PDB file of C-alpha atoms and ligand atoms in Angstrom:
ATOM      1  CA  UNK C  17      -7.001  23.774  -6.470  1.00  0.00           C
ATOM      2  CA  UNK C  18      -8.793  20.611  -7.357  1.00  0.00           C
ATOM      3  CA  UNK C  19      -7.111  19.128 -10.377  1.00  0.00           C
ATOM      4  CA  UNK C  20      -8.865  16.005 -11.544  1.00  0.00           C
ATOM      5  CA  UNK C  21      -6.319  13.688 -13.126  1.00  0.00           C
ATOM      6  CA  UNK C  22      -6.796  13.354 -16.870  1.00  0.00           C
ATOM      7  CA  UNK C  23      -5.329   9.882 -16.939  1.00  0.00           C
ATOM      8  CA  UNK C  24      -5.315   7.680 -13.896  1.00  0.00           C
ATOM      9  CA  UNK C  25      -2.056   5.756 -13.744  1.00  0.00           C
ATOM     10  CA  UNK C  26      -1.179   2.418 -12.235  1.00  0.00           C
ATOM     11  CA  UNK C  27       2.024   2.854 -10.252  1.00  0.00           C
ATOM     12  CA  UNK C  28       4.030  -0.008  -8.743  1.00  0.00           C
ATOM     13  CA  UNK C  29       6.755   0.525  -6.149  1.00  0.00           C
ATOM     14  CA  UNK C  30       8.488  -2.797  -5.621  1.00  0.00           C
ATOM     15  CA  UNK C  31      11.937  -4.246  -4.915  1.00  0.00           C
ATOM     16  CA  UNK C  32      13.848  -5.167  -1.763  1.00  0.00           C
ATOM     17  CA  UNK C  33      15.170  -1.713  -0.877  1.00  0.00           C
ATOM     18  CA  UNK C  34      13.553   0.634   1.622  1.00  0.00           C
ATOM     19  CA  UNK C  35      11.332   3.438   0.371  1.00  0.00           C
ATOM     20  CA  UNK C  36       8.256   1.865  -1.223  1.00  0.00           C
ATOM     21  CA  UNK C  37       5.658   2.844   1.346  1.00  0.00           C
ATOM     22  CA  UNK C  38       7.268   6.204   1.987  1.00  0.00           C
ATOM     23  CA  UNK C  39       7.257   6.980  -1.749  1.00  0.00           C
ATOM     24  CA  UNK C  40       3.532   6.236  -1.894  1.00  0.00           C
ATOM     25  CA  UNK C  41       2.906   8.417   1.169  1.00  0.00           C
ATOM     26  CA  UNK C  42       4.857  11.184  -0.534  1.00  0.00           C
ATOM     27  CA  UNK C  43       2.339  11.132  -3.369  1.00  0.00           C
ATOM     28  CA  UNK C  44      -0.510  11.241  -0.830  1.00  0.00           C
ATOM     29  CA  UNK C  45       1.077  14.350   0.690  1.00  0.00           C
ATOM     30  CA  UNK C  46       1.343  15.905  -2.744  1.00  0.00           C
ATOM     31  CA  UNK C  47      -2.250  15.052  -3.704  1.00  0.00           C
ATOM     32  CA  UNK C  48      -3.579  16.518  -0.449  1.00  0.00           C
ATOM     33  CA  UNK C  49      -1.871  19.757  -1.397  1.00  0.00           C
ATOM     34  CA  UNK C  50      -3.912  19.720  -4.604  1.00  0.00           C
ATOM     35  CA  UNK C  51      -7.193  19.448  -2.767  1.00  0.00           C
ATOM     36  CA  UNK C  52      -7.605  15.787  -3.643  1.00  0.00           C
ATOM     37  CA  UNK C  53      -9.009  13.106  -1.380  1.00  0.00           C
ATOM     38  CA  UNK C  54      -6.518  10.257  -1.377  1.00  0.00           C
ATOM     39  CA  UNK C  55      -7.222   6.882   0.197  1.00  0.00           C
ATOM     40  CA  UNK C  56      -4.706   4.472   1.687  1.00  0.00           C
ATOM     41  CA  UNK C  57      -5.354   0.838   2.530  1.00  0.00           C
ATOM     42  CA  UNK C  58      -2.568  -0.935   4.401  1.00  0.00           C
ATOM     43  CA  UNK C  59      -2.734  -4.682   3.947  1.00  0.00           C
ATOM     44  CA  UNK C  60      -0.260  -5.505   6.676  1.00  0.00           C
ATOM     45  CA  UNK C  61      -0.513  -4.500  10.263  1.00  0.00           C
ATOM     46  CA  UNK C  62       2.950  -3.976  11.630  1.00  0.00           C
ATOM     47  CA  UNK C  63       4.258  -4.311  15.138  1.00  0.00           C
ATOM     48  CA  UNK C  64       4.012  -0.614  15.847  1.00  0.00           C
ATOM     49  CA  UNK C  65       1.399   2.064  15.437  1.00  0.00           C
ATOM     50  CA  UNK C  66       3.198   4.098  12.814  1.00  0.00           C
ATOM     51  CA  UNK C  67       3.740   7.840  12.716  1.00  0.00           C
ATOM     52  CA  UNK C  68       1.903   8.066   9.418  1.00  0.00           C
ATOM     53  CA  UNK C  69      -1.144   6.328  10.853  1.00  0.00           C
ATOM     54  CA  UNK C  70      -1.235   8.616  13.878  1.00  0.00           C
ATOM     55  CA  UNK C  71      -0.895  11.707  11.708  1.00  0.00           C
ATOM     56  CA  UNK C  72      -3.397  10.465   9.110  1.00  0.00           C
ATOM     57  CA  UNK C  73      -6.128  10.461  11.752  1.00  0.00           C
ATOM     58  CA  UNK C  74      -5.757  14.234  12.058  1.00  0.00           C
ATOM     59  CA  UNK C  75      -6.007  14.986   8.328  1.00  0.00           C
ATOM     60  CA  UNK C  76      -9.541  15.780   7.173  1.00  0.00           C
ATOM     61  CA  UNK C  77     -10.448  14.159   3.878  1.00  0.00           C
ATOM     62  CA  UNK C  78      -7.824  11.450   4.106  1.00  0.00           C
ATOM     63  CA  UNK C  79      -9.090   7.891   4.208  1.00  0.00           C
ATOM     64  CA  UNK C  80      -6.472   5.734   5.897  1.00  0.00           C
ATOM     65  CA  UNK C  81      -7.320   2.136   6.700  1.00  0.00           C
ATOM     66  CA  UNK C  82      -5.138  -0.493   8.286  1.00  0.00           C
ATOM     67  CA  UNK C  83      -6.278  -4.079   8.258  1.00  0.00           C
ATOM     68  CA  UNK C  84      -7.994  -4.368  11.585  1.00  0.00           C
ATOM     69  CA  UNK C  85      -7.076  -7.802  12.826  1.00  0.00           C
ATOM     70  CA  UNK C  86      -3.456  -8.233  12.078  1.00  0.00           C
ATOM     71  CA  UNK C  87      -2.051 -10.174   9.251  1.00  0.00           C
ATOM     72  CA  UNK C  88       1.390 -10.252  10.806  1.00  0.00           C
ATOM     73  CA  UNK C  89       4.474 -12.290  10.099  1.00  0.00           C
ATOM     74  CA  UNK C  90       4.145 -14.110  13.398  1.00  0.00           C
ATOM     75  CA  UNK C  91       0.546 -15.093  12.942  1.00  0.00           C
ATOM     76  CA  UNK C  92      -0.451 -18.686  13.564  1.00  0.00           C
ATOM     77  CA  UNK C  93      -3.967 -18.456  12.199  1.00  0.00           C
ATOM     78  CA  UNK C  94      -3.751 -18.523   8.409  1.00  0.00           C
ATOM     79  CA  UNK C  95      -7.486 -18.714   7.761  1.00  0.00           C
ATOM     80  CA  UNK C  96      -8.058 -15.598   9.871  1.00  0.00           C
ATOM     81  CA  UNK C  97      -5.298 -13.803   7.979  1.00  0.00           C
ATOM     82  CA  UNK C  98      -6.836 -14.791   4.694  1.00  0.00           C
ATOM     83  CA  UNK C  99     -10.235 -13.516   5.741  1.00  0.00           C
ATOM     84  CA  UNK C 100      -8.770 -10.224   6.943  1.00  0.00           C
ATOM     85  CA  UNK C 101      -6.857  -9.820   3.669  1.00  0.00           C
ATOM     86  CA  UNK C 102     -10.002 -10.456   1.650  1.00  0.00           C
ATOM     87  CA  UNK C 103     -12.016  -7.985   3.710  1.00  0.00           C
ATOM     88  CA  UNK C 104      -9.338  -5.340   3.220  1.00  0.00           C
ATOM     89  CA  UNK C 105      -9.324  -6.045  -0.511  1.00  0.00           C
ATOM     90  CA  UNK C 106     -13.127  -5.731  -0.693  1.00  0.00           C
ATOM     91  CA  UNK C 107     -12.869  -2.316   0.972  1.00  0.00           C
ATOM     92  CA  UNK C 108      -9.961  -1.286  -1.257  1.00  0.00           C
ATOM     93  CA  UNK C 109     -11.948  -2.221  -4.330  1.00  0.00           C
ATOM     94  CA  UNK C 110     -14.907  -0.139  -3.160  1.00  0.00           C
ATOM     95  CA  UNK C 111     -12.657   2.869  -2.623  1.00  0.00           C
ATOM     96  CA  UNK C 112     -11.018   2.386  -6.014  1.00  0.00           C
ATOM     97  CA  UNK C 113     -14.227   2.013  -8.008  1.00  0.00           C
ATOM     98  CA  UNK C 114     -16.168   4.773  -6.228  1.00  0.00           C
ATOM     99  CA  UNK C 115     -14.237   7.412  -8.165  1.00  0.00           C
ATOM    100  CA  UNK C 116     -14.229   9.632  -5.072  1.00  0.00           C
ATOM    101  CA  UNK C 117     -10.512   9.241  -4.525  1.00  0.00           C
ATOM    102  CA  UNK C 118      -8.122  10.505  -7.177  1.00  0.00           C
ATOM    103  CA  UNK C 119      -5.244   8.599  -5.572  1.00  0.00           C
ATOM    104  CA  UNK C 120      -5.658   5.182  -3.984  1.00  0.00           C
ATOM    105  CA  UNK C 121      -2.685   3.508  -2.311  1.00  0.00           C
ATOM    106  CA  UNK C 122      -2.765  -0.257  -1.795  1.00  0.00           C
ATOM    107  CA  UNK C 123       0.164  -0.605   0.580  1.00  0.00           C
ATOM    108  CA  UNK C 124       1.819  -4.044   0.752  1.00  0.00           C
ATOM    109  CA  UNK C 125      -0.836  -5.539  -1.523  1.00  0.00           C
ATOM    110  CA  UNK C 126       1.839  -7.694  -3.180  1.00  0.00           C
ATOM    111  CA  UNK C 127       2.173  -9.826  -0.043  1.00  0.00           C
ATOM    112  CA  UNK C 128      -1.470 -10.878   0.030  1.00  0.00           C
ATOM    113  CA  UNK C 129      -1.245 -11.628  -3.698  1.00  0.00           C
ATOM    114  CA  UNK C 130       1.916 -13.676  -3.305  1.00  0.00           C
ATOM    115  CA  UNK C 131       0.377 -15.589  -0.401  1.00  0.00           C
ATOM    116  CA  UNK C 132      -2.600 -16.389  -2.620  1.00  0.00           C
ATOM    117  CA  UNK C 133      -5.026 -14.726  -0.197  1.00  0.00           C
ATOM    118  CA  UNK C 134      -6.459 -12.589  -2.993  1.00  0.00           C
ATOM    119  CA  UNK C 135      -6.360 -13.753  -6.652  1.00  0.00           C
ATOM    120  CA  UNK C 136      -4.201 -11.590  -8.926  1.00  0.00           C
ATOM    121  CA  UNK C 137      -6.824 -11.895 -11.680  1.00  0.00           C
ATOM    122  CA  UNK C 138      -9.435 -10.326  -9.458  1.00  0.00           C
ATOM    123  CA  UNK C 139      -7.162  -7.356  -8.778  1.00  0.00           C
ATOM    124  CA  UNK C 140      -6.366  -6.972 -12.482  1.00  0.00           C
ATOM    125  CA  UNK C 141     -10.083  -6.934 -13.322  1.00  0.00           C
ATOM    126  CA  UNK C 142     -10.847  -4.328 -10.677  1.00  0.00           C
ATOM    127  CA  UNK C 143      -7.963  -2.155 -11.872  1.00  0.00           C
ATOM    128  CA  UNK C 144      -9.190  -2.338 -15.461  1.00  0.00           C
ATOM    129  CA  UNK C 145     -12.733  -1.466 -14.393  1.00  0.00           C
ATOM    130  CA  UNK C 146     -11.878   1.536 -12.227  1.00  0.00           C
ATOM    131  CA  UNK C 147     -12.882   5.066 -13.292  1.00  0.00           C
ATOM    132  CA  UNK C 148     -10.305   6.447 -15.702  1.00  0.00           C
ATOM    133  CA  UNK C 149      -9.261   9.383 -13.482  1.00  0.00           C
ATOM    134  CA  UNK C 150      -8.148   7.242 -10.527  1.00  0.00           C
ATOM    135  CA  UNK C 151      -4.422   6.807  -9.867  1.00  0.00           C
ATOM    136  CA  UNK C 152      -3.625   3.558  -8.061  1.00  0.00           C
ATOM    137  CA  UNK C 153      -0.301   2.988  -6.302  1.00  0.00           C
ATOM    138  CA  UNK C 154       0.614  -0.544  -5.270  1.00  0.00           C
ATOM    139  CA  UNK C 155       3.587  -1.235  -3.021  1.00  0.00           C
ATOM    140  CA  UNK C 156       5.414  -4.302  -1.778  1.00  0.00           C
ATOM    141  CA  UNK C 157       8.237  -6.658  -2.616  1.00  0.00           C
ATOM    142  CA  UNK C 158       8.032  -9.134  -5.502  1.00  0.00           C
ATOM    143  CA  UNK C 159       5.198  -7.537  -7.448  1.00  0.00           C
ATOM    144  CA  UNK C 160       3.441 -10.223  -9.540  1.00  0.00           C
ATOM    145  CA  UNK C 161       4.178 -10.056 -13.255  1.00  0.00           C
ATOM    146  CA  UNK C 162       0.650  -9.123 -14.443  1.00  0.00           C
ATOM    147  CA  UNK C 163       0.756  -6.033 -12.213  1.00  0.00           C
ATOM    148  CA  UNK C 164       4.160  -4.988 -13.507  1.00  0.00           C
ATOM    149  CA  UNK C 165       3.026  -5.572 -17.091  1.00  0.00           C
ATOM    150  CA  UNK C 166      -0.096  -3.437 -16.668  1.00  0.00           C
ATOM    151  CA  UNK C 167       1.497  -0.543 -14.770  1.00  0.00           C
ATOM    152  CA  UNK C 168       2.375   2.714 -16.523  1.00  0.00           C
ATOM    153  CA  UNK C 169       4.994   3.443 -13.868  1.00  0.00           C
ATOM    154  CA  UNK C 170       7.157   0.838 -12.162  1.00  0.00           C
ATOM    155  CA  UNK C 171      10.027   1.640  -9.838  1.00  0.00           C
ATOM    156  CA  UNK C 172      12.114  -1.071  -8.254  1.00  0.00           C
ATOM    157  CA  UNK C 173      13.815   0.001  -5.052  1.00  0.00           C
ATOM    158  CA  UNK C 174      17.170  -1.742  -4.953  1.00  0.00           C
ATOM    159  CA  UNK C 175      18.813  -2.369  -1.626  1.00  0.00           C
ATOM    160  CA  UNK C 176      22.327  -0.953  -1.593  1.00  0.00           C
ATOM    161  CA  UNK C 177      22.713  -0.808   2.189  1.00  0.00           C
ATOM    162  CA  UNK C 178      20.340  -0.932   5.118  1.00  0.00           C
ATOM    163  CA  UNK C 179      21.141  -0.161   8.773  1.00  0.00           C
ATOM    164  CA  UNK C 180      19.430  -3.408   9.760  1.00  0.00           C
ATOM    165  CA  UNK C 181      22.423  -5.286   8.340  1.00  0.00           C
ATOM    166  CA  UNK C 182      24.630  -3.641  10.983  1.00  0.00           C
ATOM    167  CA  UNK C 183      22.146  -4.420  13.702  1.00  0.00           C
ATOM    168  CA  UNK C 184      20.851  -0.853  13.896  1.00  0.00           C
ATOM    169  CA  UNK C 185      17.190  -1.060  14.893  1.00  0.00           C
ATOM    170  CA  UNK C 186      14.282   0.730  13.195  1.00  0.00           C
ATOM    171  CA  UNK C 187      14.213   4.417  14.090  1.00  0.00           C
ATOM    172  CA  UNK C 188      11.176   6.398  15.260  1.00  0.00           C
ATOM    173  CA  UNK C 189      10.130   8.963  12.679  1.00  0.00           C
ATOM    174  CA  UNK C 190      12.311   7.488   9.966  1.00  0.00           C
ATOM    175  CA  UNK C 191      11.065   3.926   9.814  1.00  0.00           C
ATOM    176  CA  UNK C 192       7.727   4.040  11.592  1.00  0.00           C
TER     177      UNK C 192
HETATM  178  P1  ATP R 230       9.323   2.174   4.101  1.00  0.00           P
HETATM  179  O1  ATP R 230       7.988   1.867   4.786  1.00  0.00           O
HETATM  180  O2  ATP R 230      10.328   2.645   5.086  1.00  0.00           O
HETATM  181  O3  ATP R 230       9.175   3.038   2.896  1.00  0.00           O
HETATM  182  P2  ATP R 230       9.348  -0.161   2.466  1.00  0.00           P
HETATM  183  O4  ATP R 230       7.891   0.041   2.305  1.00  0.00           O
HETATM  184  O5  ATP R 230      10.183  -0.027   1.242  1.00  0.00           O
HETATM  185  O6  ATP R 230       9.897   0.784   3.590  1.00  0.00           O
HETATM  186  P3  ATP R 230       8.841  -2.869   3.360  1.00  0.00           P
HETATM  187  O7  ATP R 230       9.309  -3.959   2.454  1.00  0.00           O
HETATM  188  O8  ATP R 230       7.398  -2.536   3.387  1.00  0.00           O
HETATM  189  O9  ATP R 230       9.713  -1.560   3.080  1.00  0.00           O
HETATM  190  O10 ATP R 230       9.367  -3.225   4.805  1.00  0.00           O
HETATM  191  C1  ATP R 230       8.867  -2.661   5.948  1.00  0.00           C
HETATM  192  C2  ATP R 230       9.953  -2.478   6.986  1.00  0.00           C
HETATM  193  O11 ATP R 230      11.147  -3.150   6.671  1.00  0.00           O
HETATM  194  C3  ATP R 230      10.338  -1.008   7.133  1.00  0.00           C
HETATM  195  O12 ATP R 230      10.384  -0.729   8.515  1.00  0.00           O
HETATM  196  C4  ATP R 230      11.692  -0.884   6.522  1.00  0.00           C
HETATM  197  O13 ATP R 230      12.528   0.031   7.220  1.00  0.00           O
HETATM  198  C5  ATP R 230      12.261  -2.269   6.647  1.00  0.00           C
HETATM  199  N1  ATP R 230      13.099  -2.525   5.477  1.00  0.00           N
HETATM  200  C6  ATP R 230      12.905  -2.064   4.230  1.00  0.00           C
HETATM  201  N2  ATP R 230      13.903  -2.445   3.397  1.00  0.00           N
HETATM  202  C7  ATP R 230      14.747  -3.183   4.143  1.00  0.00           C
HETATM  203  C8  ATP R 230      15.984  -3.868   3.887  1.00  0.00           C
HETATM  204  N3  ATP R 230      16.545  -3.839   2.669  1.00  0.00           N
HETATM  205  N4  ATP R 230      16.580  -4.514   4.918  1.00  0.00           N
HETATM  206  C9  ATP R 230      16.010  -4.534   6.128  1.00  0.00           C
HETATM  207  N5  ATP R 230      14.848  -3.914   6.451  1.00  0.00           N
HETATM  208  C10 ATP R 230      14.230  -3.244   5.478  1.00  0.00           C
HETATM  209 MG1   MG R 231       6.256  -0.935   2.802  1.00  0.00          MG
END
């Protein structure tokens, strides 16, 4: 079944609790089951090659991009990070405006916005100009106010407890 969305929504998953990226990936899973062609752009390259990235490579019709040269927390080269963030944004915008993807996930986009690597205004313009059937899901902590104001759906994950606080390390298959 290929159900073209009648109204593309802007969805924001933010907050300091765990579950933002996994919620977005849950929607991707759901959309794939509807014969859609979702696209995911990850704006932050983590320490590990994640399970989702490994699996995504095996799914036909799924576009899954991770910013090539890492924008990582430990990075010492800010100008390189900025360039990488802007390149990822340029690609994300192409995917979003092409209309070929009914669901587009911009994972951890809020960080590059909050760092000032990509102007919020530019993102707001691109969102407003996208084809009307395209759902866009943006994840990350501290979503900028214009994004929250424009979104039809906003969920804030609130941290109640996290194993990290007890020194329990990230778990394979659950965290990455
Ligand atoms: P996930 O990818 O598991 O859905 P997330 O997208 O909500 O998590 P991010 O803010 O992107 O979380 O953080 C990425 C990493 O930080 C994940 O490995 C996650 O397990 C961990 N993390 C998330 N929330 C917390 C927290 N409250 N305390 C400590 N670590 C956290
Ligand atoms: Mg995340």
